Coordinates of N, CA, C and O and ligand atoms in Angstrom, one line a residue:
M566 N 53.2 -8.1 -25.3 CA 52.8 -8.2 -26.7 C 52.1 -6.9 -27.1 O 51.0 -6.7 -27.0
N567 N 53.0 -5.9 -27.6 CA 52.4 -4.6 -27.9 C 52.0 -4.4 -29.3 O 51.1 -3.5 -29.6
E568 N 52.5 -5.2 -30.2 CA 52.1 -5.2 -31.6 C 51.7 -6.6 -32.1 O 52.4 -7.5 -31.7
V569 N 50.7 -6.7 -32.9 CA 50.3 -8.0 -33.5 C 50.0 -7.7 -34.9 O 49.6 -6.7 -35.4
R570 N 50.3 -8.8 -35.7 CA 49.9 -8.8 -37.1 C 48.8 -9.7 -37.3 O 48.8 -10.9 -36.9
I571 N 47.7 -9.3 -38.0 CA 46.6 -10.2 -38.3 C 46.4 -10.0 -39.8 O 46.1 -8.9 -40.3
L572 N 46.5 -11.1 -40.5 CA 46.4 -11.2 -42.0 C 47.4 -10.1 -42.5 O 48.5 -10.1 -42.2
D573 N 46.8 -9.1 -43.2 CA 47.7 -8.1 -43.9 C 47.9 -6.8 -43.1 O 48.4 -5.8 -43.5
K574 N 47.4 -6.8 -41.8 CA 47.4 -5.5 -41.0 C 48.1 -5.7 -39.7 O 48.3 -6.7 -39.2
K575 N 48.7 -4.5 -39.3 CA 49.4 -4.4 -38.1 C 48.5 -3.6 -37.0 O 47.9 -2.6 -37.4
F576 N 48.5 -4.1 -35.8 CA 47.8 -3.5 -34.8 C 48.6 -3.3 -33.5 O 49.5 -4.1 -33.3
R577 N 48.4 -2.2 -32.8 CA 49.1 -2.0 -31.5 C 48.1 -2.0 -30.3 O 47.0 -1.5 -30.5
E578 N 48.6 -2.4 -29.2 CA 47.8 -2.4 -28.0 C 47.2 -1.1 -27.6 O 48.0 -0.1 -27.5
L579 N 45.9 -1.0 -27.4 CA 45.3 0.2 -27.0 C 44.8 0.2 -25.6 O 44.9 1.1 -24.8
I580 N 44.2 -1.0 -25.2 CA 43.6 -1.1 -23.8 C 44.1 -2.5 -23.3 O 43.9 -3.5 -23.9
S581 N 44.8 -2.5 -22.2 CA 45.4 -3.7 -21.6 C 44.4 -4.6 -21.0 O 43.3 -4.2 -20.7
E582 N 44.8 -5.9 -20.9 CA 43.9 -6.9 -20.2 C 43.5 -6.5 -18.8 O 42.4 -6.6 -18.4
Q583 N 44.5 -5.9 -18.1 CA 44.2 -5.5 -16.7 C 43.2 -4.4 -16.7 O 42.3 -4.4 -15.8
A584 N 43.4 -3.4 -17.6 CA 42.5 -2.3 -17.6 C 41.1 -2.7 -17.9 O 40.1 -2.2 -17.3
I585 N 41.0 -3.7 -18.8 CA 39.6 -4.2 -19.2 C 39.0 -4.9 -18.0 O 37.9 -4.7 -17.6
R586 N 39.8 -5.7 -17.3 CA 39.3 -6.5 -16.2 C 38.8 -5.5 -15.1 O 37.7 -5.8 -14.5
K587 N 39.5 -4.5 -14.8 CA 39.2 -3.5 -13.8 C 37.8 -2.8 -14.2 O 36.9 -2.7 -13.4
R588 N 37.7 -2.5 -15.4 CA 36.6 -1.7 -15.9 C 35.3 -2.6 -15.9 O 34.2 -2.2 -15.6
V589 N 35.5 -3.9 -16.3 CA 34.4 -4.9 -16.3 C 33.9 -5.0 -14.8 O 32.6 -5.0 -14.6
D590 N 34.8 -5.1 -13.9 CA 34.4 -5.2 -12.5 C 33.6 -4.0 -12.1 O 32.6 -4.1 -11.4
E591 N 34.0 -2.8 -12.5 CA 33.3 -1.6 -12.1 C 31.9 -1.5 -12.7 O 31.0 -1.1 -12.0
I592 N 31.8 -1.9 -13.9 CA 30.5 -1.9 -14.6 C 29.6 -2.9 -13.9 O 28.4 -2.6 -13.7
A593 N 30.1 -4.1 -13.6 CA 29.2 -5.1 -12.9 C 28.7 -4.6 -11.6 O 27.5 -4.8 -11.3
L594 N 29.6 -3.9 -10.9 CA 29.2 -3.4 -9.6 C 28.1 -2.4 -9.7 O 27.1 -2.4 -9.0
Q595 N 28.2 -1.5 -10.8 CA 27.2 -0.5 -11.0 C 25.9 -1.1 -11.4 O 24.8 -0.7 -11.0
I596 N 25.9 -2.1 -12.3 CA 24.7 -2.8 -12.7 C 24.1 -3.5 -11.5 O 22.8 -3.4 -11.3
N597 N 24.9 -4.2 -10.7 CA 24.4 -4.8 -9.5 C 23.6 -3.8 -8.6 O 22.6 -4.1 -8.0
R598 N 24.2 -2.6 -8.5 CA 23.6 -1.6 -7.6 C 22.3 -1.0 -8.3 O 21.3 -1.0 -7.7
D599 N 22.4 -0.7 -9.6 CA 21.3 0.0 -10.3 C 20.1 -0.9 -10.4 O 19.0 -0.4 -10.4
L600 N 20.3 -2.2 -10.5 CA 19.2 -3.1 -10.7 C 18.8 -4.0 -9.6 O 18.1 -5.0 -9.7
T601 N 19.3 -3.7 -8.4 CA 19.0 -4.4 -7.2 C 17.5 -4.7 -7.0 O 16.7 -3.8 -7.2
G602 N 17.2 -5.9 -6.8 CA 15.8 -6.2 -6.5 C 15.0 -6.6 -7.8 O 13.8 -7.0 -7.7
N603 N 15.6 -6.4 -8.9 CA 15.0 -6.7 -10.2 C 15.5 -8.1 -10.8 O 16.7 -8.4 -10.6
E604 N 14.6 -8.7 -11.5 CA 15.1 -9.9 -12.3 C 15.5 -9.3 -13.7 O 14.8 -8.5 -14.2
V605 N 16.7 -9.7 -14.1 CA 17.2 -9.1 -15.3 C 17.6 -10.2 -16.4 O 18.0 -11.3 -16.1
I606 N 17.3 -9.8 -17.6 CA 17.8 -10.7 -18.7 C 18.8 -9.9 -19.5 O 18.6 -8.8 -20.0
F607 N 20.0 -10.5 -19.5 CA 21.1 -9.9 -20.3 C 21.0 -10.4 -21.7 O 20.8 -11.6 -22.0
V608 N 21.1 -9.5 -22.7 CA 21.1 -9.9 -24.1 C 22.4 -9.6 -24.8 O 22.7 -8.4 -25.0
G609 N 23.2 -10.6 -25.0 CA 24.5 -10.4 -25.6 C 24.4 -10.4 -27.2 O 23.6 -11.2 -27.7
I610 N 25.1 -9.5 -27.8 CA 25.1 -9.4 -29.3 C 26.3 -10.2 -29.9 O 27.4 -9.7 -29.7
L611 N 25.9 -11.3 -30.5 CA 27.0 -12.1 -31.2 C 27.5 -11.5 -32.5 O 26.7 -10.8 -33.1
N612 N 28.7 -11.8 -33.0 CA 29.6 -12.6 -32.2 C 30.5 -11.8 -31.2 O 30.9 -12.4 -30.2
G613 N 30.7 -10.6 -31.5 CA 31.8 -9.8 -30.8 C 31.6 -9.7 -29.3 O 32.6 -9.6 -28.6
A614 N 30.4 -9.7 -28.8 CA 30.2 -9.4 -27.4 C 30.3 -10.7 -26.5 O 30.2 -10.5 -25.3
F615 N 30.6 -11.8 -27.1 CA 30.6 -13.0 -26.2 C 31.6 -12.9 -25.1 O 31.3 -13.4 -24.0
M616 N 32.8 -12.3 -25.3 CA 33.8 -12.3 -24.3 C 33.4 -11.3 -23.1 O 33.5 -11.6 -22.0
F617 N 33.0 -10.1 -23.5 CA 32.6 -9.1 -22.6 C 31.4 -9.6 -21.8 O 31.3 -9.5 -20.6
A618 N 30.4 -10.3 -22.5 CA 29.2 -10.8 -21.9 C 29.6 -11.8 -20.8 O 29.1 -11.8 -19.7
A619 N 30.5 -12.7 -21.1 CA 30.9 -13.8 -20.2 C 31.6 -13.2 -19.0 O 31.3 -13.6 -17.8
D620 N 32.5 -12.3 -19.2 CA 33.3 -11.7 -18.1 C 32.3 -10.8 -17.2 O 32.5 -10.9 -16.0
L621 N 31.4 -10.1 -17.8 CA 30.5 -9.3 -17.1 C 29.5 -10.1 -16.3 O 29.3 -9.9 -15.1
F622 N 29.0 -11.1 -17.0 CA 27.9 -11.9 -16.4 C 28.4 -12.7 -15.1 O 27.6 -12.9 -14.2
R623 N 29.6 -13.1 -15.2 CA 30.1 -13.9 -14.0 C 30.2 -13.0 -12.8 O 30.4 -13.5 -11.7
K624 N 30.2 -11.7 -12.9 CA 30.3 -10.8 -11.8 C 28.9 -10.3 -11.3 O 28.8 -9.4 -10.5
I625 N 27.8 -10.7 -12.0 CA 26.5 -10.2 -11.7 C 25.9 -11.1 -10.6 O 25.9 -12.3 -10.6
K626 N 25.3 -10.3 -9.6 CA 24.8 -11.0 -8.4 C 23.3 -10.9 -8.4 O 22.7 -11.3 -7.4
L627 N 22.7 -10.5 -9.4 CA 21.2 -10.3 -9.5 C 20.6 -11.7 -9.9 O 21.3 -12.5 -10.5
T628 N 19.3 -11.8 -9.7 CA 18.6 -12.9 -10.3 C 18.5 -12.6 -11.8 O 17.9 -11.7 -12.2
S629 N 19.2 -13.4 -12.6 CA 19.3 -13.1 -14.0 C 19.5 -14.3 -14.9 O 19.9 -15.3 -14.5
R630 N 19.2 -14.0 -16.1 CA 19.4 -15.0 -17.2 C 20.2 -14.3 -18.3 O 20.3 -13.0 -18.3
I631 N 20.8 -15.1 -19.2 CA 21.5 -14.5 -20.3 C 21.1 -15.2 -21.6 O 20.8 -16.4 -21.6
T632 N 20.9 -14.4 -22.7 CA 20.6 -15.0 -24.0 C 21.4 -14.2 -25.0 O 21.9 -13.1 -24.7
F633 N 21.5 -14.7 -26.2 CA 22.3 -14.1 -27.2 C 21.5 -13.9 -28.5 O 20.7 -14.8 -28.9
V634 N 21.7 -12.8 -29.2 CA 21.1 -12.7 -30.5 C 22.3 -12.4 -31.5 O 23.3 -11.9 -31.1
K635 N 22.0 -12.6 -32.7 CA 23.1 -12.5 -33.7 C 22.7 -11.7 -34.9 O 21.5 -11.8 -35.4
L636 N 23.6 -10.8 -35.3 CA 23.4 -10.1 -36.6 C 24.8 -9.9 -37.2 O 25.7 -9.8 -36.4
A637 N 24.8 -9.7 -38.5 CA 26.1 -9.4 -39.1 C 26.0 -8.3 -40.0 O 25.1 -8.2 -40.9
S638 N 26.9 -7.3 -39.9 CA 26.8 -6.1 -40.8 C 28.2 -5.7 -41.2 O 28.4 -4.8 -42.0
Y639 N 29.2 -6.3 -40.7 CA 30.6 -5.8 -40.8 C 31.5 -6.7 -41.6 O 31.7 -7.9 -41.2
Q640 N 32.0 -6.3 -42.7 CA 33.0 -7.1 -43.5 C 34.2 -6.3 -43.6 O 34.1 -5.1 -44.0
G641 N 35.4 -6.8 -43.4 CA 36.6 -6.1 -43.5 C 36.7 -5.0 -42.4 O 36.4 -5.3 -41.3
I642 N 37.2 -3.8 -42.8 CA 37.4 -2.8 -41.8 C 36.6 -1.6 -41.9 O 36.9 -0.6 -41.3
S643 N 35.6 -1.6 -42.7 CA 34.7 -0.4 -42.7 C 33.2 -0.9 -42.7 O 32.9 -1.9 -43.3
S644 N 32.4 -0.1 -41.9 CA 31.0 -0.6 -41.7 C 30.3 -0.5 -43.1 O 30.4 0.5 -43.8
S645 N 29.6 -1.6 -43.4 CA 28.9 -1.6 -44.7 C 27.6 -0.8 -44.7 O 27.1 -0.5 -45.8
G646 N 27.1 -0.5 -43.5 CA 25.9 0.3 -43.5 C 24.6 -0.6 -43.4 O 23.7 -0.4 -42.7
A647 N 24.6 -1.7 -44.3 CA 23.5 -2.6 -44.3 C 23.5 -3.5 -43.1 O 24.5 -4.2 -42.9
I648 N 22.4 -3.6 -42.4 CA 22.4 -4.5 -41.2 C 21.5 -5.7 -41.6 O 20.4 -5.5 -42.1
K649 N 22.1 -6.8 -41.4 CA 21.4 -8.1 -41.8 C 20.4 -8.4 -40.7 O 20.3 -7.8 -39.7
E650 N 19.7 -9.5 -41.0 CA 18.6 -10.0 -40.1 C 19.1 -10.3 -38.7 O 20.2 -10.8 -38.5
L651 N 18.3 -10.1 -37.7 CA 18.6 -10.4 -36.3 C 18.0 -11.8 -36.0 O 16.8 -12.0 -36.2
I652 N 18.8 -12.7 -35.5 CA 18.2 -14.0 -35.2 C 18.5 -14.4 -33.8 O 19.4 -13.9 -33.1
G653 N 17.6 -15.2 -33.2 CA 17.8 -15.8 -31.9 C 16.9 -15.2 -30.8 O 17.1 -15.4 -29.6
W654 N 15.8 -14.5 -31.2 CA 14.9 -13.9 -30.2 C 13.9 -15.0 -29.8 O 12.8 -15.0 -30.2
N655 N 14.3 -15.9 -28.9 CA 13.5 -17.0 -28.6 C 12.7 -16.8 -27.3 O 11.7 -17.3 -27.0
E656 N 13.3 -15.9 -26.4 CA 12.7 -15.7 -25.1 C 11.5 -14.8 -25.1 O 11.4 -13.9 -26.0
D657 N 10.6 -15.0 -24.2 CA 9.5 -14.0 -24.0 C 10.1 -12.9 -23.1 O 10.4 -13.1 -22.0
L658 N 10.2 -11.7 -23.7 CA 10.8 -10.6 -23.0 C 9.8 -9.6 -22.5 O 10.2 -8.6 -21.9
T659 N 8.5 -9.9 -22.6 CA 7.5 -9.0 -22.1 C 7.7 -8.7 -20.7 O 7.8 -9.5 -19.8
D660 N 7.7 -7.4 -20.4 CA 7.8 -6.8 -19.0 C 9.1 -7.2 -18.3 O 9.1 -7.1 -17.1
K661 N 10.1 -7.5 -19.1 CA 11.4 -7.9 -18.4 C 12.3 -6.7 -18.4 O 12.2 -5.8 -19.2
N662 N 13.2 -6.7 -17.4 CA 14.3 -5.7 -17.4 C 15.5 -6.3 -18.2 O 16.0 -7.3 -17.9
I663 N 15.9 -5.5 -19.2 CA 16.9 -6.0 -20.1 C 18.2 -5.2 -20.0 O 18.1 -4.0 -19.9
V664 N 19.3 -5.9 -20.1 CA 20.6 -5.2 -20.2 C 21.2 -5.7 -21.6 O 21.5 -6.9 -21.7
V665 N 21.2 -4.9 -22.6 CA 21.9 -5.2 -23.8 C 23.4 -5.2 -23.7 O 23.9 -4.2 -23.1
V666 N 24.1 -6.2 -24.1 CA 25.5 -6.2 -23.9 C 26.2 -6.2 -25.3 O 26.1 -7.2 -26.1
E667 N 26.8 -5.1 -25.6 CA 27.4 -4.9 -26.9 C 28.9 -4.9 -26.8 O 29.5 -4.5 -25.8
D668 N 29.6 -5.3 -27.8 CA 31.1 -5.2 -27.9 C 31.5 -3.8 -28.1 O 32.3 -3.2 -27.4
I669 N 30.9 -3.2 -29.2 CA 31.4 -1.9 -29.6 C 30.2 -1.1 -30.3 O 29.4 -1.7 -31.0
V670 N 30.0 0.1 -30.0 CA 29.1 1.0 -30.6 C 29.8 2.0 -31.5 O 30.7 2.7 -31.0
D671 N 29.6 1.9 -32.8 CA 30.2 2.8 -33.8 C 29.2 3.9 -34.2 O 29.1 4.9 -33.5
T672 N 28.5 3.7 -35.2 CA 27.5 4.7 -35.6 C 26.2 4.6 -34.7 O 25.5 5.5 -34.6
G673 N 26.0 3.4 -34.2 CA 24.8 3.2 -33.3 C 23.7 2.6 -34.1 O 22.6 2.3 -33.5
A674 N 23.9 2.3 -35.4 CA 22.8 1.7 -36.2 C 22.4 0.3 -35.6 O 21.2 0.0 -35.6
T675 N 23.4 -0.5 -35.3 CA 23.1 -1.8 -34.7 C 22.3 -1.7 -33.4 O 21.3 -2.4 -33.3
L676 N 22.7 -0.8 -32.6 CA 22.1 -0.6 -31.3 C 20.6 -0.2 -31.5 O 19.7 -0.7 -30.8
E677 N 20.4 0.8 -32.4 CA 19.1 1.3 -32.6 C 18.2 0.1 -33.1 O 17.0 0.0 -32.6
R678 N 18.7 -0.7 -34.0 CA 17.9 -1.8 -34.5 C 17.5 -2.8 -33.3 O 16.4 -3.2 -33.2
I679 N 18.5 -3.0 -32.4 CA 18.2 -3.9 -31.3 C 17.2 -3.3 -30.3 O 16.2 -4.0 -29.9
V680 N 17.4 -2.0 -30.0 CA 16.4 -1.4 -29.1 C 15.0 -1.4 -29.7 O 14.1 -1.6 -29.0
N681 N 14.9 -1.1 -31.0 CA 13.6 -1.2 -31.7 C 12.9 -2.5 -31.5 O 11.8 -2.6 -31.2
E682 N 13.7 -3.6 -31.7 CA 13.2 -4.9 -31.5 C 12.7 -5.2 -30.1 O 11.7 -5.8 -29.9
L683 N 13.4 -4.6 -29.1 CA 13.0 -4.8 -27.7 C 11.7 -4.0 -27.4 O 10.9 -4.5 -26.7
V684 N 11.6 -2.8 -28.0 CA 10.4 -2.0 -27.8 C 9.2 -2.7 -28.3 O 8.1 -2.8 -27.6
I685 N 9.3 -3.3 -29.5 CA 8.2 -4.1 -30.1 C 7.8 -5.3 -29.1 O 6.7 -5.6 -29.1
R686 N 8.8 -5.8 -28.4 CA 8.5 -6.9 -27.5 C 8.0 -6.5 -26.2 O 7.9 -7.3 -25.2
N687 N 7.7 -5.2 -26.0 CA 7.1 -4.7 -24.8 C 7.9 -5.1 -23.5 O 7.3 -5.5 -22.5
V688 N 9.2 -4.8 -23.6 CA 10.0 -5.0 -22.4 C 9.7 -3.9 -21.4 O 9.2 -2.8 -21.7
A689 N 10.0 -4.1 -20.1 CA 9.8 -3.1 -19.1 C 10.8 -2.0 -19.2 O 10.4 -0.8 -19.1
E690 N 12.1 -2.4 -19.3 CA 13.1 -1.4 -19.3 C 14.3 -1.9 -20.0 O 14.6 -3.1 -19.9
V691 N 15.0 -1.0 -20.7 CA 16.2 -1.4 -21.4 C 17.4 -0.6 -21.0 O 17.4 0.6 -21.0
K692 N 18.5 -1.3 -20.5 CA 19.7 -0.6 -20.3 C 20.7 -1.1 -21.3 O 20.7 -2.3 -21.7
I693 N 21.7 -0.3 -21.6 CA 22.7 -0.7 -22.6 C 24.1 -0.6 -22.0 O 24.5 0.3 -21.3
A694 N 24.8 -1.7 -22.2 CA 26.2 -1.8 -21.8 C 27.1 -2.1 -23.0 O 26.8 -3.0 -23.7
T695 N 28.1 -1.2 -23.2 CA 29.0 -1.5 -24.3 C 30.4 -1.5 -23.8 O 30.7 -0.6 -23.0
M696 N 31.2 -2.4 -24.2 CA 32.6 -2.3 -23.8 C 33.3 -1.1 -24.4 O 34.1 -0.4 -23.8
L697 N 33.1 -0.9 -25.7 CA 33.7 0.2 -26.4 C 32.7 1.1 -27.1 O 31.7 0.7 -27.6
L698 N 33.1 2.4 -27.2 CA 32.2 3.4 -27.9 C 33.2 4.3 -28.7 O 34.2 4.8 -28.2
K699 N 32.8 4.6 -29.9 CA 33.5 5.5 -30.8 C 32.6 6.8 -30.8 O 31.8 7.0 -31.7
P700 N 32.9 7.7 -29.8 CA 32.0 8.9 -29.7 C 31.9 9.7 -31.0 O 30.9 10.3 -31.3
A701 N 33.0 9.8 -31.7 CA 33.1 10.6 -32.9 C 32.2 10.1 -34.0 O 31.8 10.9 -34.9
S702 N 31.8 8.8 -34.0 CA 30.9 8.4 -35.1 C 29.5 8.0 -34.6 O 28.7 7.7 -35.4
Y703 N 29.3 8.1 -33.3 CA 28.0 7.8 -32.7 C 27.0 8.9 -33.0 O 27.1 10.0 -32.6
T704 N 26.0 8.6 -33.9 CA 25.1 9.6 -34.3 C 23.7 9.5 -33.8 O 22.8 10.3 -34.0
R705 N 23.4 8.4 -33.0 CA 22.0 8.2 -32.5 C 21.9 8.9 -31.1 O 22.9 9.2 -30.5
D706 N 20.6 9.1 -30.7 CA 20.5 9.6 -29.3 C 20.0 8.7 -28.3 O 19.5 9.1 -27.2
I707 N 20.2 7.4 -28.5 CA 19.9 6.4 -27.5 C 20.9 6.5 -26.4 O 22.1 6.4 -26.7
P708 N 20.5 6.8 -25.1 CA 21.5 6.9 -24.1 C 22.2 5.5 -23.8 O 21.5 4.5 -23.8
I709 N 23.5 5.6 -23.6 CA 24.2 4.3 -23.3 C 24.6 4.4 -21.8 O 25.3 5.3 -21.4
D710 N 24.1 3.4 -21.1 CA 24.1 3.5 -19.6 C 25.5 3.1 -19.1 O 26.0 3.7 -18.1
Y711 N 26.1 2.1 -19.7 CA 27.4 1.7 -19.2 C 28.4 1.6 -20.4 O 28.2 0.8 -21.3
I712 N 29.5 2.3 -20.2 CA 30.5 2.4 -21.3 C 31.8 2.0 -20.7 O 32.3 2.6 -19.7
G713 N 32.4 0.9 -21.3 CA 33.8 0.5 -20.9 C 34.8 1.6 -21.1 O 35.4 2.2 -20.2
F714 N 35.0 1.8 -22.4 CA 36.0 2.8 -22.8 C 35.6 3.5 -24.1 O 35.0 2.9 -25.0
E715 N 35.8 4.8 -24.1 CA 35.7 5.6 -25.3 C 37.0 5.5 -26.1 O 38.0 5.7 -25.6
I716 N 36.9 5.3 -27.4 CA 38.1 5.1 -28.2 C 38.0 5.9 -29.5 O 36.9 6.4 -29.9
P717 N 39.2 6.1 -30.1 CA 39.2 6.9 -31.4 C 38.4 6.2 -32.5 O 38.2 5.0 -32.4
N718 N 38.1 7.0 -33.5 CA 37.3 6.5 -34.6 C 38.2 5.7 -35.6 O 38.3 6.0 -36.7
K719 N 38.8 4.6 -35.0 CA 39.6 3.7 -35.9 C 39.3 2.3 -35.6 O 38.6 2.0 -34.6
F720 N 39.7 1.4 -36.5 CA 39.4 0.0 -36.4 C 40.2 -0.7 -35.3 O 41.4 -0.5 -35.2
V721 N 39.4 -1.4 -34.5 CA 40.1 -2.2 -33.4 C 39.7 -3.7 -33.4 O 38.7 -4.1 -34.0
V722 N 40.6 -4.5 -32.8 CA 40.4 -5.9 -32.7 C 40.7 -6.4 -31.3 O 41.3 -5.6 -30.5
G723 N 40.4 -7.6 -31.0 CA 40.7 -8.2 -29.7 C 39.6 -8.2 -28.8 O 38.6 -7.5 -29.0
Y724 N 39.7 -8.9 -27.7 CA 38.6 -9.0 -26.7 C 37.3 -9.3 -27.3 O 36.3 -8.6 -27.1
G725 N 37.2 -10.3 -28.2 CA 36.0 -10.6 -28.9 C 35.8 -10.1 -30.3 O 35.1 -10.6 -31.1
L726 N 36.5 -8.9 -30.5 CA 36.3 -8.3 -31.9 C 37.3 -8.8 -32.9 O 38.5 -9.1 -32.6
D727 N 36.9 -8.9 -34.1 CA 37.7 -9.6 -35.1 C 38.1 -8.7 -36.3 O 37.4 -7.6 -36.5
Y728 N 39.1 -9.1 -37.0 CA 39.3 -8.6 -38.3 C 39.2 -9.8 -39.3 O 40.0 -10.7 -39.2
N729 N 38.2 -9.7 -40.1 CA 37.9 -10.9 -41.0 C 37.9 -12.2 -40.3 O 38.5 -13.2 -40.9
G730 N 37.4 -12.3 -39.1 CA 37.3 -13.5 -38.4 C 38.4 -13.8 -37.4 O 38.3 -14.6 -36.6
Y731 N 39.5 -13.1 -37.5 CA 40.7 -13.4 -36.7 C 40.9 -12.3 -35.6 O 40.4 -11.2 -35.8
G732 N 41.6 -12.6 -34.6 CA 41.9 -11.7 -33.5 C 41.0 -11.7 -32.3 O 41.3 -11.0 -31.4
R733 N 39.9 -12.5 -32.4 CA 39.0 -12.4 -31.3 C 39.5 -12.9 -29.9 O 39.1 -12.5 -28.9
S734 N 40.5 -13.8 -30.0 CA 41.0 -14.4 -28.7 C 42.0 -13.5 -28.0 O 42.4 -13.7 -26.9
L735 N 42.4 -12.4 -28.6 CA 43.4 -11.5 -28.0 C 42.8 -10.9 -26.7 O 41.6 -10.4 -26.7
P736 N 43.5 -11.0 -25.6 CA 42.9 -10.5 -24.3 C 42.8 -9.0 -24.1 O 42.1 -8.5 -23.2
S737 N 43.6 -8.3 -24.9 CA 43.6 -6.8 -24.9 C 42.9 -6.3 -26.2 O 42.6 -7.1 -27.1
V738 N 42.6 -5.0 -26.2 CA 42.1 -4.4 -27.4 C 43.2 -3.7 -28.2 O 44.1 -3.0 -27.6
Y739 N 43.3 -4.0 -29.5 CA 44.3 -3.5 -30.4 C 43.8 -2.6 -31.4 O 42.7 -2.8 -31.9
I740 N 44.5 -1.5 -31.8 CA 44.1 -0.6 -32.8 C 44.9 -0.6 -34.0 O 46.2 -0.9 -33.9
L741 N 44.3 -0.4 -35.2 CA 45.0 -0.5 -36.4 C 46.1 0.5 -36.6 O 45.9 1.7 -36.3
V742 N 47.3 0.0 -37.0 CA 48.4 0.9 -37.3 C 48.3 1.2 -38.8 O 48.4 0.3 -39.6
P743 N 48.2 2.5 -39.2 CA 48.0 2.8 -40.6 C 49.3 2.4 -41.4 O 50.4 2.5 -40.9
Ligands
5GP837 P1 27.4 0.3 -35.7 O1 26.1 -0.3 -36.1 O2 27.3 1.0 -34.3 O3 27.9 1.3 -36.7 O4 28.5 -0.8 -35.7 C1 28.5 -1.7 -34.7 C2 29.1 -3.0 -35.1 O5 30.1 -2.8 -36.1 C3 29.7 -3.7 -34.0 O6 28.8 -4.6 -33.3 C4 30.9 -4.4 -34.6 O7 30.5 -5.7 -35.1 C5 31.2 -3.6 -35.8 N1 32.4 -2.7 -35.6 C6 32.3 -1.3 -35.5 N2 33.5 -0.8 -35.2 C7 34.4 -1.9 -35.2 C8 35.8 -2.0 -35.0 O8 36.5 -1.0 -34.8 N3 36.3 -3.2 -35.0 C9 35.5 -4.4 -35.2 N4 36.1 -5.5 -35.2 N5 34.2 -4.3 -35.4 C10 33.6 -3.0 -35.4

């Protein structure tokens, strides 16, 4: 399945299911090594990161928990800039080691917002894992510890990511065909 149509747009495969699986395993291995001996709370960012978070978390061998927070800022195929309210911070994160699990980092505005929330909550340490990064549009200087794939500055769907709600179940990542 190299091309898919979602609503009015055509997409072609950019990253295969096998490549994603291999990369997720590598990242899990790295996190297991880097955080050995620590208790870790994974914080998945809904909705897009649910698939990456599930695949990654099942490979984690640390004493760990997972929680999810939600925010919405993206409608259609261009970032609106305005970031809505963050909901779901129920856990006490004081002095905890956190791994933020993101689907995609574009400008980094979302990531910055989340990291600020974590700093307010007096966490011990924050590491960031993102499946995808658009280096050409990333403007923040928050270091990203684990990056699945760097991709062009174009709209993608699949592996949890949607186009107007659709396409999340695709096991590969697809890029918009102009
Ligand atoms: P940022 O705040 O880094 O600019 O944008 C991050 C959020 O925008 C992501 O969590 C995701 O929801 C959305 N986003 C950015 N680029 C894409 C993309 O190419 N495809 C989809 N489906 N969402 C994107």
